[in-house]
Amino acid sequence: MGGKTKQAQRTKNNTKPSSSRRTAELLGASTTPFVSFSAFTEGLPITSGFGCVEQSLDANISPQTQIILRKLSKKDPMTKKKALQELLEVISESELDTLKSILPLWPKYYYNLANDIEHNVRELAQTVLQLLMSKCKRAMAPYLKQLVPVWLASHFDNYAPAASIACNSFRETFTGTSNRTQEVCLHCQTEILEFITRNLTFHTAATLSVGKSLTPEEAEQKLQRVVISSLRCLSFFLEHTSQAEDLTQVKQGLIALLEQNKFWSFAKNKIPAIKAAWFECVYHIILSPDLVEIVIPKKSQLITTTFQYIDDADPLVAPHVWGCVLLLQSNFDDWYTPLNIRKALLPKLSSLLRNAFNHNAQAICPNLLPFLSKITDASLQDVDLYEFYIRFFSDMKLAITEKFNPPLSKSECAVINNAYFECLRFCMQQINNNADRTTELDVFAHKLLQQQLLEPIALLLHNENGHLKFFFQHSSALMAFWDRQCVNDVDRDSLYAQLLNKFWTKVFQLVTEELETDVIDEDLLSHVLLLLQELYVANPSLETQSVKFVEASKEERSQIDPAESSKVTKKGNGSASFIQKELKQLVGKLVRICLDKASAQKSSRFVRELRTLTKMFTDVSFFESLTDQGDLHATLDKFVALLSQPNDEYCDSLVDIVFEILALQQPLDRLDYIAQKLLQLKNHRVQHLVLHRLLSYPLCAEPAIREMLTSQATCATIARIAEEVVVDGNREKLNLLHKCFFQTDTGDILINASTVDTILLTMSSPLEQAPASETVEMCGSFIAQIMPVICSNDNSSIGVRQKIFLRLYRFSLEFRSGDYLSEDTLWEITTCWQDALSSKDIEIDDMLLESCARIIQELAYVDVLGFRSVEDMSEAIAKFVICSTENIEEEAERIKRIDETIVALFTSDENSPKNIMQFEQHCVYLESLHSVVTAGVPFDCAAQDPEKISALLRRTAINFATLCKLVCRVDNAVTDQNQTVEAENELTDDYCDPNANLLLHRSEPLISELLKCVHVAVAADAWLEISLQLDRADEDLVLGLSEKLRSFLGNSSEIAGAVKDRLLQAALQQSSVINCRALSYFVHYSQYAAFEDNATILLHEDLAETLVLQKALKAYVMALQYLLPKLSQKSLGLNSAIMRTEPPDMWVKAAVFRCMLLNNFDSDLNEKSDRNIIASTLQFITSVNEQQFAQKELLHYNIEICEQPYESVLNTVEYIKLLNEVLQRFPYELTMKNWDAIRIGLGSWVLTVSKSIQNYRDPKTSFFIVAVYQLFATLVTFVRSEKQKSSTETLKTVIDEWENLFAREVNVVLFKSYYEITHDVEVEPDFRACYEALLELITPTIEFVDYGFVYAFCKSPASKKISLDHLCNFLLKQLYFKQHCVRINAVYAIRQLTSHFVADDVELNDKQTDNIDGTSALSKWHFLNRFEDYLSRYEAIIHKYLSEFNFKLTELEDLQPIDSHEAYSYLLLWECIINACAKSPVALRSIYTNWLIENKYEESFLHFLFRAMPVDILRNHGAKVHSNGVYKELSWSQLKDRKLSLERYVCHLYTEVLRKLPAVVRKWWNTSQSRQKNFVDNLTTNYVSSLICSEELKAIANRKEKHENMQVTVHTSTREVLAVYAIDEARMELVITLAPNYPLGAVKVECGKQIGGRASSRNVGMQLTIFLTHQNGTIYDGLTLWKNNLDKKFEGVEECYVCYTVIHQDTCQLPKLTCKTCKKKFHGPCLYKWFTTSSKSTCPICRNVF
């Protein structure tokens, strides 16, 4: 902008700028010695003021180290930090001799660095010292006196890491003897004391910061740190040297220090850390007996200063102050002399006590008793000693009874109470031990008891206080101590006895008066109980009481179980004597009060406390004292009366009390009371509790109790409890039911059989439900545990036992372990019924067996049945078969019973022979359509309901899995590897041989069931391979069956061998194709499995020998076709066994030749012997053609297939398939006769297809139709490929004849047949799978139809049945077809026909002359109008999806799933529309898109595209979080993929519509609401624009055709297209820039040099911008229009005087309408627009009427 250019940094004399780093380097390189100050000797450390002064550096120090040392003197902390880090590296890498040179300099640097203001510098300095000491060791000895003072002071650095490193390094250096630290301190005592004295008395903030750029705050912080570390260093020094023999120098140094007033000023410092450090220092001085004499001159000052801060609340200061106080009291008997006790000490002490030690009780309270012990009459001066006691305890009592904010912590409360009672006990002992005790002293003691103990108890009983528990504990301990003293004292009227009597009198009075009021506070009751509990466990010592109380709030305390409200453990030297006297009376009184209150108020809180109180005393006398009558019966009535009240909260406690009292009665009285009173209570909760105790030991052992339990009322109660357990799952009630089944020595239980039946039926009812709660598991486990009990001694009825057995059996089969059912419980249930069968507790009769079979039948058809569930079910069924028959002694009878059981369990309608046969035929039909096998066994129907197939698979899976478990031998490979371990296990009781219970007999029922299962498994395997889409559950079952079949055939069981032999015999009969398929599974048999890869070859050789030898040629061919995919190449040849026979059926020969071709011609290389196979094949084809001449209907030319024999049709089908293979593999070997056979045959066979297409349900007709369509596709493929390359004359003749004579008719007939088979066809549900399979094979071949022939046929007047309208409607309807391949084929057909319809529209448009109104007949009817009805139908379908999405992110979570079938159909319709627009010329495309916009079809379509896009992309539309690969174009093969997701297709379609119809999308976007517009813009910019821009620019750059006079250049990085039009010497330039959101955003057109000047330039730019914005064309289309305009202009064509272009941008036509007056020409649409906008019909130039 015209400013000055930035110059380099100015330097003087053209030298480099100054740099401290460069200066240090130059100094290091210089050899000139540095002149230092010589005033400092080695013995004195450098002060901070001279920190920058350096000695002359030793020449032995390396230059690098010199530079580092000089950096250490810099002011910048970062420079010092880096220097220290570099020094650490140097020290680590250097040897000792090298380091010795820097040791003399290090103390001076260390002094400055250890006191640096930056904590990181101090930490690194300590690290350097630590490393130096570890490496130099003894070499550091000469410098210790300089280092140790600073080193010790660094122990107390306020930066913890630095202090820690200093401490560790000191400890590591001076390890060894215990007094090593003392020796170091004494060795350096002079230097330490001088260092400390100087820091404390000389230095100020200013002196410590001389030469340093410190702020006042930083200087003050440094001073504070130095003072603190110096004081604490002195304390450390005194602590370790106080025991030394000679302390002369220490005393001298301390005396000098104590003389300094500045030292004493630190005691008054406002900084707590300094004050604390000072008192700590003083503490260590007066602690030493040898040093205490030095403070005598300063004694008064010291005492005054210390006691002045006796009330200091700071946690740092207080411990040291009180330490000094106690030492002063101990060391000086006249410690009180300098003090005014009344004015100086007592107020501060009172304030301290009243304020609860200012929340510093932990530090102060332990000192109170020693302090109090030093208080004497003399020390109190004019204050009376007992007056002091009263004041002391009164003040301290306030700390206990008052509330503080914030509240005192639990630990503070504990230590305050401990100190309080220590002092109180001390005071009472002083009075009691006073030999001159007077009456006044006794009165004083009673006063103390009343004021300091009883009054606080009264206050605490009414208030919630943190001191409550601790105060009651210590009070109880004090009473126990006095009680023990009284017991040991001979004088029964001692002071302690008097105090105890007074205590109990007052407490009794206090408790009874408070509790006998009408309204009792709940806190009061709980506090009284707490006091009594503490008294009950009172310990005379001062140890912590072993009583654990439940800490709970007021609300929680009401919910606590009374039995858990206190856990009492007595501990100490025996119980106090008052427990059985006064306390017992008080508890009894309290119980009576609570009983009365509970009866009157019916409150549970009194009962809860009752239980706690009655736990203290359980003797007869105590319970008798609770009533006026004085007997247990009255007491029982009192408690039972409470049980009669309707309140379940306290029933447990009351029942416990009642049974405790009952235990004290005589047995007869107890039983009578239970029967007459307790069992008659109506409260359910009480009934449960009473029954629970009656069923518990020892009461349950009494015969009278057992008789009582069998009464009718009791049984009804137990039955009701069982029902409640099922509902609420209460574990307590469940335990009660368990107790009912307690067995006596005789095996009997406590309840009768009818009650057992009721319980069993009730508790087993949840087993019939899915495990949705823990109740099912609980009930199942309960039944499993009691089943052995109820089956013995006839404890239940047989009918109930069988019903329970069936429920357990069903449960084991139906449910698996999960969230609400553990694996252990399921195992318990399964084992339960198995044991019942094994032990003959349950015997299986015919009715019970039928019920079990019915259960299996029902469970086989649950909604979800995977093969894992089948395996679990089969395990249970197999166990049932074994367990139900294992106790039959006669082997023949056992085998017979097993067969009966197998037949009963496995026989059902679903797996009947008829259903199995239908399923086999269905699978054979599907395989034959896919040319997997030739259906050599005739059948008429292949239809089968899919539900029947699913049912058959489920039933077969269960049967087969069960049979395998019964007959398959378990080959444990681990056994072979661990024979020793197994041998040891065999000796144990837990060993179980897995093969012990295998069924070894070959009975017919067993073999028949296995054969049925094998047939279904084999057919299902084929069904899985052929079917396109299977239900997930069915697929799982088929895979499981297939695996089970392989496992069974590979098993070493003899039964597996028997089944194999039966399968081979069935195949020899040639009655079933599935039997032949089953032969291919023999590769898994042990005979072949060992050969692995060669197993198939060996099996084929064996089958060929067996089947061919026994003339079973059909069976061999079908087995060969199944084995073919696994046979290695070249395994079949002309010398095969089958080739040495002469099969009577032509299809057998054709199938063998086809198999030979597949086996020999799939490899890339062919051998010479292959030509022999070709010759033999062609010879066979020729012979068949010759037979056709003799037998006209041999190959079924132009006849109806349905009327022909199955075998004859099969011959033709296999022949057509052989021709198809030959045409694919060696078409150039065919002779003209062979070609004639193919062409003539195909021309005739299509007529046969046309006649037979209505009978497509007939299997042989379906086979024929598919074969013909596939031969047609192969022939067309060959013809199209040959037309692309030069061919032989023979082939050219063949192709020409095909196209001229056969192609039109064949194409039309095949399409008409396809039309007939798919147009308005109703397919039965059971044939749906067959129909879909047929279409899946036909539809791909329809793509080879030439739709030009179809269009011409439908357009001709001769076609009445299929007109163009019929054709379009047919294809558009197929877009909604359920089958994917049909829909895709419809899209393909419409694509192929589009060019023909567009050509008609273009022709119609060209025939019409331009009208002034710009319209033509084409505007009213064109190709897209055929889509109108279908678009309108889909509008209603997709509207429900559009209404729930308005481009808000909040809506994305609530979107409903889209019906993929409807959506695909709608989107495929638009795929066709977009393709039609893209294939149409510009003029026609404008008409098409205008029609879409006028009807607003594009709005719904584009809206739906965004609605159906992936939610993750919509959620992150504002940023490119995901890859834009999902928006890339899909190829045709990808579109045909049935697994293509809807979301992927939607993204592809959005890209397509942006690419091919950009103006349509742009107009919709521009007219959208702001939110929608921003949403679409962000998504398109982030995910789509880059793709379209790169594709379009690449397309422009890669265009091969070059326009004359125009050159186009692409700049991909800037998204620019440069077009240059040059003719002769004239030149025009255009630069087109694509917007970031292209194609939503308009392109930017900039015109460079123009031929016609500035006005022409603007005109060209505007025209091209308008075209690219409003026309659905590419950038290249716009450039082509621009170029054509210029070409016409230079050719002399007159431009339109409205739009000033030669070629109209919409119609692409020249100006044709001429004014009769001025002769100027105009475009029709331009003139129409001029007339409508000007409201005149005059010429735009001459203004005359046009």
XYZ file of N, CA, C and O in Angstrom, residues 670-676 678-679 690-691 694 702-715 718 750:
112
model
N -45.669 -72.702 77.714
C -45.204 -72.065 76.474
C -46.038 -72.525 75.278
O -46.507 -71.716 74.472
N -46.234 -73.844 75.141
C -47.008 -74.369 74.008
C -48.446 -73.902 74.045
O -49.045 -73.565 73.015
N -49.012 -73.902 75.251
C -50.394 -73.462 75.392
C -50.539 -71.997 74.978
O -51.507 -71.620 74.318
N -49.596 -71.187 75.374
C -49.663 -69.757 75.035
C -49.531 -69.544 73.527
O -50.221 -68.701 72.937
N -48.648 -70.302 72.889
C -48.465 -70.167 71.437
C -49.749 -70.534 70.700
O -50.201 -69.829 69.782
N -50.358 -71.659 71.127
C -51.563 -72.137 70.451
C -52.745 -71.217 70.682
O -53.534 -70.945 69.771
N -52.901 -70.754 71.927
C -54.088 -69.985 72.284
C -53.987 -68.511 71.911
O -55.002 -67.875 71.633
N -50.734 -66.676 70.194
C -49.937 -66.208 69.059
C -50.519 -66.648 67.720
O -50.593 -65.865 66.760
N -50.909 -67.919 67.638
C -51.420 -68.411 66.353
C -52.803 -67.880 66.018
O -53.269 -68.051 64.889
N -44.165 -65.600 63.563
C -44.409 -66.703 64.504
C -44.110 -68.034 63.831
O -43.448 -68.915 64.418
N -44.577 -68.195 62.584
C -44.298 -69.436 61.865
C -42.802 -69.632 61.653
O -42.287 -70.756 61.726
N -41.471 -70.982 64.811
C -41.937 -72.350 65.088
C -41.234 -73.362 64.178
O -41.004 -74.510 64.582
N -39.959 -80.309 68.471
C -40.942 -80.744 69.447
C -42.177 -81.302 68.738
O -42.726 -80.648 67.841
N -42.636 -82.485 69.085
C -43.804 -83.096 68.414
C -45.042 -82.219 68.481
O -45.822 -82.151 67.527
N -45.241 -81.579 69.623
C -46.434 -80.740 69.763
C -46.408 -79.582 68.750
O -47.442 -79.199 68.189
N -45.234 -79.013 68.518
C -45.112 -77.926 67.546
C -45.405 -78.442 66.139
O -46.102 -77.795 65.353
N -44.915 -79.636 65.822
C -45.155 -80.209 64.488
C -46.642 -80.484 64.272
O -47.176 -80.291 63.181
N -47.286 -80.936 65.309
C -48.732 -81.150 65.199
C -49.459 -79.830 65.015
O -50.448 -79.730 64.272
N -48.952 -78.836 65.663
C -49.541 -77.500 65.548
C -49.414 -76.966 64.107
O -50.289 -76.253 63.607
N -48.296 -77.324 63.421
C -48.053 -76.832 62.066
C -48.949 -77.481 61.025
O -49.055 -76.979 59.895
N -49.565 -78.613 61.361
C -50.431 -79.299 60.390
C -51.891 -78.897 60.511
O -52.744 -79.461 59.821
N -52.158 -77.950 61.367
C -53.551 -77.516 61.517
C -54.005 -76.791 60.264
O -53.204 -76.284 59.475
N -55.315 -76.716 60.100
C -55.887 -76.130 58.884
C -55.535 -74.652 58.750
O -55.177 -74.184 57.673
N -55.601 -73.931 59.840
C -55.309 -72.492 59.785
C -53.850 -72.247 59.429
O -53.524 -71.347 58.635
N -52.978 -73.053 60.021
C -51.552 -72.889 59.731
C -51.257 -73.202 58.268
O -50.475 -72.501 57.606
N -51.850 -74.251 57.757
C -51.635 -74.611 56.350
C -52.131 -73.510 55.413
O -51.490 -73.208 54.386
N -49.544 -70.773 55.405
C -48.362 -71.120 54.611
C -48.666 -70.999 53.122
O -47.834 -70.506 52.332
N -42.349 -81.087 57.960
C -43.120 -80.458 59.022
C -44.547 -80.148 58.624
O -45.364 -79.814 59.488
